Every structure is written in C-alpha cells, then in structure tokens.
Coordinates of C-alpha atoms in Angstrom, one line a residue:
M135 CA 15.8 21.0 24.3
D136 CA 17.8 23.3 21.9
L137 CA 20.6 22.0 19.6
G138 CA 23.3 23.2 22.0
E139 CA 21.8 21.1 24.7
I140 CA 21.4 18.2 22.4
G141 CA 25.0 18.4 21.4
R142 CA 26.3 18.5 25.0
T143 CA 24.0 15.6 26.1
L144 CA 25.2 13.5 23.3
A145 CA 28.9 14.3 24.1
E146 CA 28.3 13.2 27.6
R147 CA 26.7 10.0 26.6
L148 CA 29.5 9.3 24.1
R149 CA 32.2 9.9 26.9
D150 CA 30.3 7.5 29.1
W151 CA 30.2 4.8 26.4
A152 CA 33.8 5.2 25.2
G153 CA 35.3 4.4 28.6
S154 CA 39.1 5.2 28.9
G155 CA 42.3 4.9 26.9
W156 CA 41.2 6.8 23.7
S157 CA 42.1 10.1 22.2
D158 CA 39.2 10.7 19.8
A159 CA 35.6 9.4 19.7
V160 CA 32.7 9.9 17.2
L161 CA 29.0 9.3 17.6
Q162 CA 26.6 9.4 14.7
L163 CA 22.9 9.4 15.1
S164 CA 20.2 9.4 12.3
M165 CA 16.7 10.2 13.3
G166 CA 14.0 9.7 10.7
T167 CA 12.2 6.9 8.9
S168 CA 15.2 4.7 8.9
G169 CA 17.1 5.6 12.1
S170 CA 20.6 4.4 12.8
V171 CA 23.2 4.9 15.4
A172 CA 27.0 4.2 15.4
A173 CA 30.1 5.2 17.4
W174 CA 33.8 4.4 17.5
T175 CA 37.1 5.6 18.9
D176 CA 40.6 5.6 17.8
Q177 CA 41.3 2.5 19.7
P178 CA 39.7 -0.6 18.2
D179 CA 36.9 -2.1 20.3
Q180 CA 37.6 0.5 23.1
H181 CA 34.6 1.3 25.0
N182 CA 33.0 0.4 28.4
G183 CA 31.0 -2.6 27.1
R184 CA 27.6 -1.0 27.6
A185 CA 25.1 -1.1 24.7
L186 CA 25.3 2.2 22.8
I187 CA 21.4 2.2 22.4
D188 CA 21.0 2.0 26.1
I189 CA 23.3 4.9 26.8
L190 CA 21.6 7.1 24.4
H191 CA 18.1 6.4 25.8
G192 CA 16.4 9.8 26.4
A193 CA 19.3 11.8 25.1
Y194 CA 17.3 12.9 22.0
P195 CA 13.8 14.6 21.9
Q196 CA 11.6 12.5 19.8
D197 CA 9.5 15.4 18.4
R198 CA 12.4 16.9 16.4
P199 CA 12.2 16.6 12.5
P200 CA 14.4 14.0 10.8
A201 CA 18.0 14.8 10.8
A202 CA 21.6 13.5 11.2
Y203 CA 23.5 14.3 14.4
E204 CA 27.3 13.9 15.1
V205 CA 29.7 14.5 17.9
Q206 CA 33.4 14.4 17.5
L207 CA 34.9 14.3 21.0
R208 CA 38.4 14.6 22.2
A209 CA 39.7 13.0 25.5
D210 CA 40.3 16.5 26.9
G211 CA 36.5 17.1 26.7
T212 CA 36.4 19.4 23.8
Y213 CA 33.9 18.5 21.1
R214 CA 32.3 19.5 17.9
F215 CA 28.7 18.9 17.3
A216 CA 27.1 18.9 13.8
T217 CA 23.6 18.4 12.4
S218 CA 22.0 18.4 9.0
A219 CA 18.5 17.7 7.9
D220 CA 19.6 17.4 4.3
A221 CA 22.3 14.7 4.7
S222 CA 20.0 13.0 7.2
T223 CA 21.2 9.4 7.2
L224 CA 24.6 8.2 8.4
A225 CA 26.3 5.0 9.1
P226 CA 26.2 4.4 6.3
V227 CA 25.5 7.6 4.4
R228 CA 22.4 7.3 2.2
F229 CA 21.0 9.9 -0.2
E230 CA 17.6 9.6 -1.8
F231 CA 17.4 11.8 -4.9
D232 CA 14.1 10.4 -6.5
P233 CA 11.5 9.6 -3.8
D234 CA 9.2 8.2 -6.6
F235 CA 11.6 5.6 -7.7
R236 CA 10.5 2.0 -7.3
C237 CA 12.5 -1.2 -7.8
P238 CA 11.0 -3.7 -10.3
Q239 CA 7.6 -5.1 -9.6
R240 CA 7.0 -2.7 -6.7
P241 CA 4.4 -0.3 -7.9
A242 CA 3.6 3.0 -6.2
P243 CA 0.1 3.6 -4.7
G244 CA -2.3 5.0 -7.2
M245 CA -2.6 2.0 -9.6
P246 CA -5.4 2.2 -12.0
R247 CA -8.7 0.7 -10.8
P248 CA -9.8 -2.3 -12.8
A249 CA -13.0 -2.0 -14.7
G250 CA -16.1 -3.2 -13.1
I251 CA -15.2 -2.7 -9.3
E252 CA -16.2 0.9 -8.8
P253 CA -18.6 1.5 -5.8
T254 CA -22.3 1.5 -6.7
S255 CA -25.5 2.0 -4.9
A256 CA -26.7 -1.5 -6.0
P257 CA -27.6 -3.9 -3.2
T258 CA -25.8 -7.2 -2.7
D259 CA -26.8 -9.7 -5.4
P260 CA -29.7 -11.8 -3.9
A261 CA -28.3 -15.0 -5.3
A262 CA -25.0 -14.5 -3.6
V263 CA -26.8 -13.8 -0.3
R264 CA -28.8 -17.0 -0.6
E265 CA -25.7 -19.2 -1.4
V266 CA -23.6 -17.6 1.4
S267 CA -26.5 -17.7 3.9
A268 CA -27.0 -21.5 3.3
L269 CA -23.4 -22.2 4.0
V270 CA -23.2 -20.0 7.1
E271 CA -26.3 -21.5 8.5
E272 CA -25.0 -25.0 8.0
F273 CA -21.8 -24.0 9.6
A274 CA -23.5 -22.5 12.6
E275 CA -25.7 -25.5 13.1
R276 CA -22.7 -28.0 13.0
Y277 CA -20.5 -25.7 15.1
T278 CA -23.3 -25.5 17.8
A279 CA -23.7 -29.2 17.8
I280 CA -20.0 -29.8 18.4
T281 CA -19.3 -27.1 20.9
G282 CA -22.6 -26.9 22.7
H283 CA -23.0 -23.2 22.0
A284 CA -23.6 -20.8 19.1
P285 CA -20.6 -19.2 17.4
D286 CA -19.5 -15.8 18.7
W287 CA -20.2 -13.5 15.8
E288 CA -20.8 -9.9 15.6
P289 CA -24.1 -8.8 14.0
G290 CA -24.2 -8.3 10.3
R291 CA -23.8 -4.9 8.6
S292 CA -26.4 -3.0 6.6
E293 CA -26.1 -2.3 2.9
E294 CA -25.5 1.4 3.9
E295 CA -22.6 0.5 6.1
I296 CA -21.1 -1.8 3.4
A297 CA -21.5 0.9 0.8
A298 CA -19.8 3.5 3.1
A299 CA -16.8 1.3 3.6
E300 CA -16.6 0.8 -0.1
A301 CA -16.6 4.4 -0.7
R302 CA -13.6 5.0 1.5
I303 CA -11.6 2.3 -0.3
Q304 CA -13.1 3.3 -3.7
A305 CA -13.9 -0.4 -4.7
R306 CA -17.0 -2.6 -4.5
L307 CA -16.4 -5.8 -2.6
P308 CA -17.1 -9.1 -4.3
E309 CA -20.8 -10.0 -3.9
D310 CA -20.1 -13.1 -1.8
L311 CA -17.9 -11.0 0.6
R312 CA -20.7 -8.4 0.8
A313 CA -23.1 -11.3 1.6
L314 CA -20.8 -12.5 4.4
Y315 CA -20.7 -9.0 6.0
R316 CA -24.5 -8.7 5.7
L317 CA -24.7 -11.9 7.9
I318 CA -21.7 -11.6 10.1
G319 CA -20.0 -8.2 10.9
W320 CA -16.9 -9.8 12.4
D321 CA -15.8 -13.3 13.4
S322 CA -14.4 -12.0 16.8
G323 CA -14.4 -15.5 18.2
E324 CA -12.3 -16.9 15.3
T325 CA -14.6 -19.8 15.1
G326 CA -13.2 -21.5 12.0
L327 CA -15.7 -20.2 9.5
L328 CA -12.8 -19.4 7.1
G329 CA -10.6 -22.3 8.4
Y330 CA -7.4 -21.1 10.1
Y331 CA -8.4 -17.6 9.1
A332 CA -11.1 -15.2 10.3
H333 CA -12.6 -12.1 8.7
D334 CA -12.1 -8.7 10.3
S335 CA -14.7 -6.0 10.8
L336 CA -15.4 -3.6 8.0
D337 CA -13.9 -0.8 10.1
T338 CA -10.7 -2.8 10.5
V339 CA -10.6 -3.5 6.8
V340 CA -10.9 0.2 5.8
E341 CA -8.4 1.1 8.7
N342 CA -5.8 -1.4 7.4
Y343 CA -6.2 -0.3 3.9
H344 CA -5.4 3.3 4.6
Y345 CA -2.8 2.6 7.5
S346 CA -0.5 0.4 5.2
L347 CA 0.3 0.8 1.6
P348 CA -2.9 -0.1 -0.3
G349 CA -3.0 -3.8 -1.0
A350 CA -0.2 -4.6 1.5
Y351 CA -0.5 -6.6 4.6
R352 CA -1.0 -4.9 7.9
G353 CA 2.1 -3.2 9.1
A354 CA 3.7 -2.7 5.6
A355 CA 3.2 1.0 5.8
F356 CA 6.3 1.9 3.7
D357 CA 8.0 0.5 0.7
P358 CA 11.5 -0.9 1.4
P359 CA 14.1 1.7 0.5
P360 CA 15.7 1.3 -2.9
H361 CA 19.1 -0.1 -1.5
S362 CA 17.4 -3.0 0.2
A363 CA 14.1 -3.9 -1.7
D364 CA 14.2 -7.5 -2.5
V365 CA 13.4 -9.4 -5.7
V366 CA 9.6 -10.1 -5.9
F367 CA 9.1 -13.8 -6.4
E368 CA 6.4 -15.4 -8.6
A369 CA 3.2 -16.1 -6.7
V370 CA 1.6 -19.6 -6.5
P371 CA 0.2 -20.3 -9.0
P372 CA 1.9 -17.7 -11.3
S373 CA -0.9 -17.8 -13.9
R374 CA -3.5 -16.6 -11.4
I375 CA -1.8 -13.8 -9.3
K376 CA 0.3 -10.9 -10.6
R377 CA 4.0 -10.8 -9.6
L378 CA 3.9 -7.8 -7.5
S379 CA 5.0 -6.8 -3.9
R380 CA 1.6 -5.3 -3.4
N381 CA -1.4 -4.3 -5.3
D382 CA -3.8 -1.4 -4.6
W383 CA -6.6 -3.9 -5.5
W384 CA -5.7 -6.7 -3.0
L385 CA -8.2 -5.9 -0.3
S386 CA -7.2 -7.6 2.9
F387 CA -10.2 -8.6 5.0
G388 CA -8.7 -11.0 7.5
G389 CA -5.9 -13.3 8.6
N390 CA -4.5 -15.5 11.3
H391 CA -2.0 -15.0 14.2
S392 CA 1.1 -16.0 12.0
D393 CA 1.3 -12.7 10.1
Q394 CA -0.6 -14.3 7.1
W395 CA -3.3 -12.1 5.7
I396 CA -6.1 -13.0 3.3
A397 CA -7.3 -10.7 0.6
V398 CA -9.8 -10.6 -2.2
D399 CA -7.8 -10.0 -5.5
L400 CA -9.7 -7.6 -7.7
D401 CA -6.9 -7.3 -10.2
P402 CA -5.8 -10.8 -11.0
A403 CA -3.4 -12.2 -13.5
E404 CA -4.7 -13.2 -16.9
G405 CA -5.5 -16.8 -15.7
G406 CA -7.1 -15.5 -12.4
R407 CA -10.6 -14.4 -11.5
S408 CA -11.7 -11.2 -9.9
G409 CA -12.7 -11.9 -6.3
Q410 CA -10.3 -14.8 -5.8
V411 CA -8.9 -15.1 -2.3
I412 CA -5.2 -15.0 -1.8
E413 CA -2.9 -15.3 1.2
H414 CA 0.0 -12.8 1.5
G415 CA 2.5 -11.5 3.9
D416 CA 6.3 -11.8 4.1
E417 CA 6.2 -14.9 2.0
V418 CA 5.2 -15.6 -1.6
A419 CA 1.6 -14.8 -2.3
R420 CA -0.6 -17.9 -2.9
L421 CA -4.0 -18.7 -4.1
L422 CA -6.5 -20.1 -1.5
A423 CA -9.8 -20.2 -3.4
S424 CA -11.4 -18.9 -6.5
S425 CA -13.9 -17.0 -4.3
V426 CA -15.1 -16.5 -0.7
T427 CA -18.0 -18.8 -1.5
E428 CA -15.5 -21.5 -2.3
M429 CA -13.7 -21.1 1.0
L430 CA -16.9 -21.4 2.9
A431 CA -18.0 -24.5 0.9
D432 CA -14.6 -26.1 1.6
V433 CA -15.0 -25.4 5.3
V434 CA -18.5 -26.9 5.5
A435 CA -17.4 -29.9 3.4
A436 CA -14.7 -30.5 6.0
L437 CA -17.1 -30.4 8.9
R438 CA -19.4 -32.9 7.1
A439 CA -16.5 -35.2 6.7
G440 CA -15.3 -34.8 10.3
R441 CA -12.0 -33.0 9.4
F442 CA -11.6 -30.9 12.4
T443 CA -10.0 -30.8 15.8
R444 CA -11.5 -29.2 19.0
H445 CA -9.5 -28.4 22.1
E446 CA -11.4 -28.4 25.3
G447 CA -12.2 -24.9 26.4
D448 CA -11.2 -23.3 23.1
P449 CA -14.2 -21.9 21.2
R450 CA -12.3 -22.2 17.9
L451 CA -12.5 -25.2 15.7
E452 CA -9.3 -26.3 13.8
I453 CA -11.0 -27.2 10.5
Q454 CA -8.8 -28.9 7.8
A455 CA -10.4 -27.4 4.8
A456 CA -9.2 -28.2 1.4
F457 CA -7.6 -24.9 0.8
H458 CA -5.2 -25.7 3.7
D459 CA -4.1 -28.9 1.9
V460 CA -1.8 -27.2 -0.5
P461 CA 1.7 -28.3 0.6
Y462 CA 4.2 -25.6 1.6
E463 CA 6.9 -25.3 -1.1
N464 CA 10.1 -23.6 0.0
H465 CA 11.1 -21.3 -2.8
V466 CA 14.5 -20.7 -1.2
L467 CA 17.3 -23.3 -1.6
L468 CA 20.4 -23.0 0.7
V469 CA 23.4 -25.1 -0.1
R470 CA 26.2 -24.9 2.5
D471 CA 29.8 -26.3 2.3
V472 CA 29.8 -26.4 -1.5
A473 CA 33.4 -27.4 -1.5
K474 CA 32.5 -30.7 0.0
L475 CA 29.6 -31.5 -2.3
D476 CA 28.7 -32.5 -5.8
L477 CA 26.7 -29.4 -6.6
A478 CA 25.0 -30.8 -9.7
A479 CA 23.9 -33.9 -7.7
E480 CA 22.8 -31.6 -4.8
I481 CA 20.4 -29.7 -6.9
S482 CA 19.2 -32.5 -9.1
T483 CA 16.4 -33.4 -6.7
E484 CA 15.0 -29.8 -6.5
D485 CA 11.8 -28.8 -8.5
P486 CA 12.9 -26.0 -10.9
E487 CA 9.3 -24.7 -10.9
V488 CA 9.4 -24.2 -7.1
V489 CA 13.0 -22.9 -6.4
Q490 CA 13.2 -19.2 -7.2
S491 CA 16.2 -18.3 -4.8
C492 CA 19.4 -20.2 -4.3
H493 CA 22.3 -19.3 -2.1
L494 CA 25.6 -21.2 -2.1
S495 CA 28.3 -20.8 0.5
D496 CA 31.9 -22.0 1.2
G497 CA 33.1 -23.2 -2.1
I498 CA 36.3 -23.2 -4.0
D499 CA 35.9 -22.9 -7.8
V500 CA 32.3 -22.6 -8.8
D501 CA 30.7 -22.2 -12.3
L502 CA 27.2 -20.9 -11.9
A503 CA 26.2 -22.8 -15.2
T504 CA 25.9 -25.7 -12.9
L505 CA 22.6 -24.2 -11.7
E506 CA 21.0 -24.2 -15.1
P507 CA 18.5 -27.0 -14.2
L508 CA 17.0 -24.5 -11.8
G509 CA 15.7 -22.4 -14.7
G510 CA 13.2 -20.5 -12.5
L511 CA 15.8 -18.8 -10.4
R512 CA 15.3 -15.1 -9.9
E513 CA 17.8 -14.5 -7.1
L514 CA 21.2 -16.2 -6.7
G515 CA 24.0 -15.7 -4.2
A516 CA 27.5 -17.2 -4.1
H517 CA 29.2 -16.5 -0.7
R518 CA 32.6 -17.1 0.6
M519 CA 34.0 -18.6 -2.6
R520 CA 37.6 -18.6 -4.1
T521 CA 36.6 -18.3 -7.7
V522 CA 33.2 -17.7 -9.3
V523 CA 32.5 -17.9 -13.0
P524 CA 29.1 -16.3 -13.3
N525 CA 27.8 -18.1 -16.3
V526 CA 24.1 -17.3 -15.8
A527 CA 23.0 -17.2 -19.6
G528 CA 21.1 -20.4 -18.9
L529 CA 19.1 -18.6 -16.0
P530 CA 16.9 -16.4 -18.2
L531 CA 14.8 -15.1 -15.3
L532 CA 17.6 -14.2 -12.9
E533 CA 17.2 -10.7 -11.6
S534 CA 19.5 -10.5 -8.6
L535 CA 23.1 -11.8 -8.2
T536 CA 25.4 -11.5 -5.3
I537 CA 28.9 -12.8 -5.3
S538 CA 31.4 -12.8 -2.6
A539 CA 34.7 -14.3 -3.9
A540 CA 38.3 -13.7 -4.3
R541 CA 38.1 -13.8 -8.1
V542 CA 35.2 -13.3 -10.5
G543 CA 35.2 -13.0 -14.3
L544 CA 32.5 -10.5 -15.2
D545 CA 32.7 -11.2 -18.9
A546 CA 30.3 -14.1 -18.3
L547 CA 27.6 -11.8 -17.5
V548 CA 27.6 -10.0 -20.9
G549 CA 24.2 -9.3 -22.3
H550 CA 22.1 -10.9 -19.6
P551 CA 18.6 -9.6 -20.3
T552 CA 16.9 -9.6 -16.9
L553 CA 19.6 -9.1 -14.3
W554 CA 18.8 -5.8 -12.5
D555 CA 20.6 -6.2 -9.2
L556 CA 24.3 -7.0 -8.8
T557 CA 26.4 -7.0 -5.6
L558 CA 30.1 -7.8 -5.6
H559 CA 32.2 -8.3 -2.4
H560 CA 35.8 -9.1 -1.4
L561 CA 37.2 -9.4 -5.0
A562 CA 41.0 -9.4 -4.6
H563 CA 41.8 -8.2 -8.0
P564 CA 41.2 -4.9 -10.0
V565 CA 37.7 -5.0 -11.6
D566 CA 36.9 -4.0 -15.0
L567 CA 33.3 -2.8 -15.1
S568 CA 32.9 -2.6 -18.9
P569 CA 31.1 -5.9 -19.3
L570 CA 28.3 -4.4 -17.1
A571 CA 27.5 -1.8 -19.8
T572 CA 26.0 -4.6 -21.8
L573 CA 23.3 -5.4 -19.1
P574 CA 20.2 -3.5 -20.4
N575 CA 18.4 -3.6 -17.1
L576 CA 21.2 -3.2 -14.6
T577 CA 19.4 -0.9 -12.1
R578 CA 21.1 -1.5 -8.8
L579 CA 24.9 -2.1 -8.2
A580 CA 27.0 -2.4 -5.1
I581 CA 30.8 -2.4 -5.5
D582 CA 32.0 -0.8 -2.4
G583 CA 35.4 -1.9 -1.1
L584 CA 36.6 -3.1 -4.6
D585 CA 39.5 -1.8 -6.6
I586 CA 37.9 -0.2 -9.6
P587 CA 40.8 1.4 -11.7
A588 CA 38.4 3.0 -14.2
I589 CA 35.7 4.2 -11.8
D590 CA 34.3 6.5 -14.5
Q591 CA 33.1 3.3 -16.3
L592 CA 30.0 3.8 -14.2
V593 CA 28.9 6.5 -16.6
Q594 CA 28.4 3.8 -19.2
L595 CA 25.7 2.0 -17.1
K596 CA 22.7 3.8 -18.6
A597 CA 20.0 1.9 -16.6
L598 CA 21.8 2.4 -13.2
R599 CA 19.5 4.1 -10.6
V600 CA 20.7 2.7 -7.2
L601 CA 24.4 2.6 -6.4
T602 CA 26.7 1.7 -3.4
L603 CA 30.2 2.9 -3.3
D604 CA 32.8 3.6 -0.5
A605 CA 34.0 7.1 0.1
T606 CA 37.2 6.6 -1.7
Q607 CA 35.5 5.5 -4.8
L608 CA 33.1 8.3 -4.7
T609 CA 35.9 10.8 -4.3
R610 CA 37.6 9.4 -7.3
L611 CA 34.5 9.5 -9.3
L612 CA 33.7 13.1 -8.6
A613 CA 37.3 14.0 -9.4
T614 CA 36.6 12.9 -13.0
G615 CA 33.8 15.4 -13.2
H616 CA 30.9 12.9 -13.4
R617 CA 27.9 13.3 -11.1
L618 CA 25.6 10.4 -12.3
P619 CA 22.5 12.5 -12.4
Q620 CA 20.3 9.6 -13.2
L621 CA 20.8 8.1 -9.8
A622 CA 17.7 7.7 -7.6
A623 CA 19.7 6.7 -4.5
L624 CA 23.2 6.4 -3.4
T625 CA 24.9 4.7 -0.4
I626 CA 28.3 5.5 0.8
T627 CA 29.8 2.9 3.1
G628 CA 32.5 3.2 5.7
R629 CA 33.1 5.8 8.4
V630 CA 32.1 9.0 6.7
L631 CA 31.9 12.2 8.8
L632 CA 28.8 14.3 8.6
A633 CA 30.8 17.2 7.0
E634 CA 32.2 14.9 4.4
A635 CA 28.6 13.6 3.6
V636 CA 27.4 17.2 3.2
G637 CA 30.4 17.9 0.9
F638 CA 29.5 14.8 -1.3
L639 CA 26.0 15.9 -1.5
R640 CA 26.9 19.4 -2.6
Q641 CA 29.1 18.1 -5.3
L642 CA 26.6 15.6 -6.5
R643 CA 23.6 17.8 -6.8
G644 CA 24.9 21.4 -6.3
A645 CA 22.0 22.2 -4.0
D646 CA 22.0 24.4 -1.0
V647 CA 22.8 21.7 1.7
H648 CA 22.6 22.9 5.3
L649 CA 25.1 22.0 8.0
E650 CA 25.0 23.5 11.5
E651 CA 28.1 23.2 13.7
F652 CA 28.7 23.9 17.3
T653 CA 31.7 23.5 19.6
G654 CA 31.9 23.0 23.4
S655 CA 33.7 21.5 26.2
L656 CA 32.8 19.0 28.9
R657 CA 34.1 19.6 32.4
P658 CA 35.9 16.7 34.0
S659 CA 33.0 16.3 36.5
D660 CA 30.3 16.3 33.8

C-alpha cells in the first residue's frame, strides 16, 4: 500500500467515524514505539459513536516505519493527507531530542560490572553444592511424603551449560544458585521449593535478560519516555538495595504468576550482600533473603513446622516460608475530600518511614507544610484545590510535585534541593516562573494551559531537560528568539496539526524536517 492509498483509506475511515452534520474533520495517527490516535470535527462530540480504533482496524500496514499521519477532511469529500517520520508523535506532539537522556535513578544499560562476578571456568563451590543438595533432598523427601509423588523437576544442568549461560549474560551466578541449577534445571511443576516462587530454566533466564532491559523484570523492554517516567521509590529495606528502576546486575531467575519477579542482586547497596535475593516488578523492590540458600532453608523449616497448604489435585504446595512473612507496606497514601478532614490528624497515624507518595484531593486552602511529619515523601500531589501553599522545605527528600489548584504561591518552593519534577494545572492567575530558577535540580516541568506572561523566564531554568507547553506558549517562546537547546524532550499539548508540529521542530532545531503532503477527493459513494 503506497502513501496515496494510505491517505485515501484513512480519509474514508474518518468520514465513516465522523457521521453527519460537520464541515471539517481531522484524524491523526502516530505509529511507532508509542502509538496514538485522535480525531475530531468542528462540531463538539459529533461522530457516529463507533470506537475510532475499531474503524481504523486494518487501514494501516503494520510493516511501515514509524511516522505520523494526518488527514484533514472536508464535508464535500476533499482532503489533505500529510505524513512525517521526523515529527512522528502527535496527539499530543512529542519531540525527543536526546535519546540518551534518563530521568533520575533510571540508569541506561551498560552499567559497570561489579568486581568479582566476571565469568570464570571454575566449577561450582563444592561446599555450596553440599549445602544446597542437603536442603533440596530434604524438600524432595517431605514433598513426596505429603503428595504421594516425587516433585516434577527438570534434570540439573552441567557445569558447561551453566558457564555458557553466564558467558551470555557476562556474570557468574552466585555459587548457591549455580548449585541449584546443577541439581534442578527448572522447577516446571512450581512445587514450592522457593515458596510462592519458582526458578526458571537457564535458557529462560538468558532470554529474559536480553529481551528486557538488563536487570528489569520480564516485559520491561523499554524505559518509560522522559515525560512519564515516575519517581523511583526507596527499596525495602533501603540500606540493602540500591534505589534504581533497574540494575544490569539484578539477574532475574524466576517469579510467580502475579508479575512479581525474583532476582539475585550482584550490585547491592552498601548494607547489602552480593547474591541476596530480591523481589521486583511494578512495585517497590524488596529484600527476600540474603541468599538462595537462605530461601531454601526457610522453605524446609516451614515444611518441618507444618506451615503449608495442599489443595487436592494440585501438585504445588503453598508453603508459608519466613520470607513471605514480611507484611505488605503501602508506600502510597491517598487522602480524599481534604476539605472535610483534619489533614494533620489524618496523617498522624501513618508511618513516615513507609509512606513515600501522598496524593491529596478536593480541598479548599491547603498548606503542604502540614505534611512535614511524612519526612520520607518523594512524590506529592494536591488535586482539585482552591489554594495551595507549597511549603515543602520540611520535606527534604521530595522529588516530584503536582498541583492542580486555582491559586498557588510558587515563592514557597524557593531553593528546594531535591525537587526535579513539577507539574502545575488549572491556575487561574498569571504565573511568575522566577522562583523556579532557584531550584537546582528542576529537570522536568509541565505548565501547559497556564498564563505565563514572561514565558522567556524558562531560559533561566538551567537544569531543565523535559518540558510540556501548549502550542500558544511555545509560539510565544519562539517569538522571543529562544530555542532551549538543552531540552532532551518536549511535549506540546492541544490540537496541533502536523504541519504546525513540523514548523515547530524546524524552528527549535533548524534541521531538515521532512513533510510529505497529498490531496485527494472522496466520491459520494466511497
């Protein structure tokens, strides 16, 4: 399908979606790593009610390279079709100028390998083999006595097979994990040998390591884009695991069916131990055991004490090992209807060492100094407020602040040392950005939709790398002659046509930005 055919097909689908009663309609389609689709007409909410994504099914060949596509259609059937691979993300427009940029605590792959974990030709430590063998044998005996059959385990792997896997991930596995693989190649029956988790085959370990970002859980193949990467929260306990979104030297080797993965940590924090076992995934990373051996010992101890459940017909044992006893601690605090509450009393029962994120909603006049007892906060949001005084000097770890309010006094933010992410929404007054120039680490800022009289104050934000503006704000900024060359990424919100996006990109970077345009007309019977 050539570009002309794509344009006509998209125009036909847009007309189907738009229904009747409109004069002009627009369809925007972004195809790439972060795809998006949007459409609108000059009549609010005027369309035939069918889901846009359903109407577009099959209209675009999936084998084409990433690009943005746009159709502007008139009711008489004439249309203009445009496409660009340079301005490839619309609705909203996003430009990425520095693909190597990372938000804080989100390292790029290629982290230095810690000393002492390089692959070697040495066989597995015999002492580790003896210790792990004793635990595995006792587990197998007790499992067989309970279930009436031996555990369903894949045969162990040879030293050569383990060494080959290590060569592919460029790290030697801890001796006790090597010993486990010498004995059991894969706990395919999920017998309970590692409690609610089970270890994968070596082939799967290597595949996952290279499929995803190294040290990430299965499926995390890409870093979040700069505009949406969240704050990385402190691990549990913080002294043992580094506060990172991922680590090249967290080697995932198993998990459960709840998107929780276990890894041996070969690059621990100062108080940790190489080879410790951690659980990671979408939630905060947490320590399970100081070693694989300790996990096995906890499981066997639970079997000895009768702390297990067996369901008839299920080969798995639910073993209540000690490492499962760590209570779940919710690091996110949500406080709703703040106007009806005594906020200080509401937070007084919370553990400041646990809560790292707090979101308040539906208040009247709120001074964020009230939250100072939660000294471990790294993320804070105040939503649907009338007035917010962002006194956060007493929150020395705060990194991200989102405020949606009619009035905000930014002077209260002056000099905050760790705040790197600030989002402001719905302010009903002109905003002076000069206090933000005192924030040494302000890396990401979203101010679209606000009245910023001196938009060129953005130039004073020396640490700024990621910015969200609306098209009017950006037009005014460019009119001052400033291009913000330090930006790694820019988002432009609102309904921005592709030709406008290309124009912005040409002004911002002066590069040769390609835009192809075609015109056509649909017959009434099309």
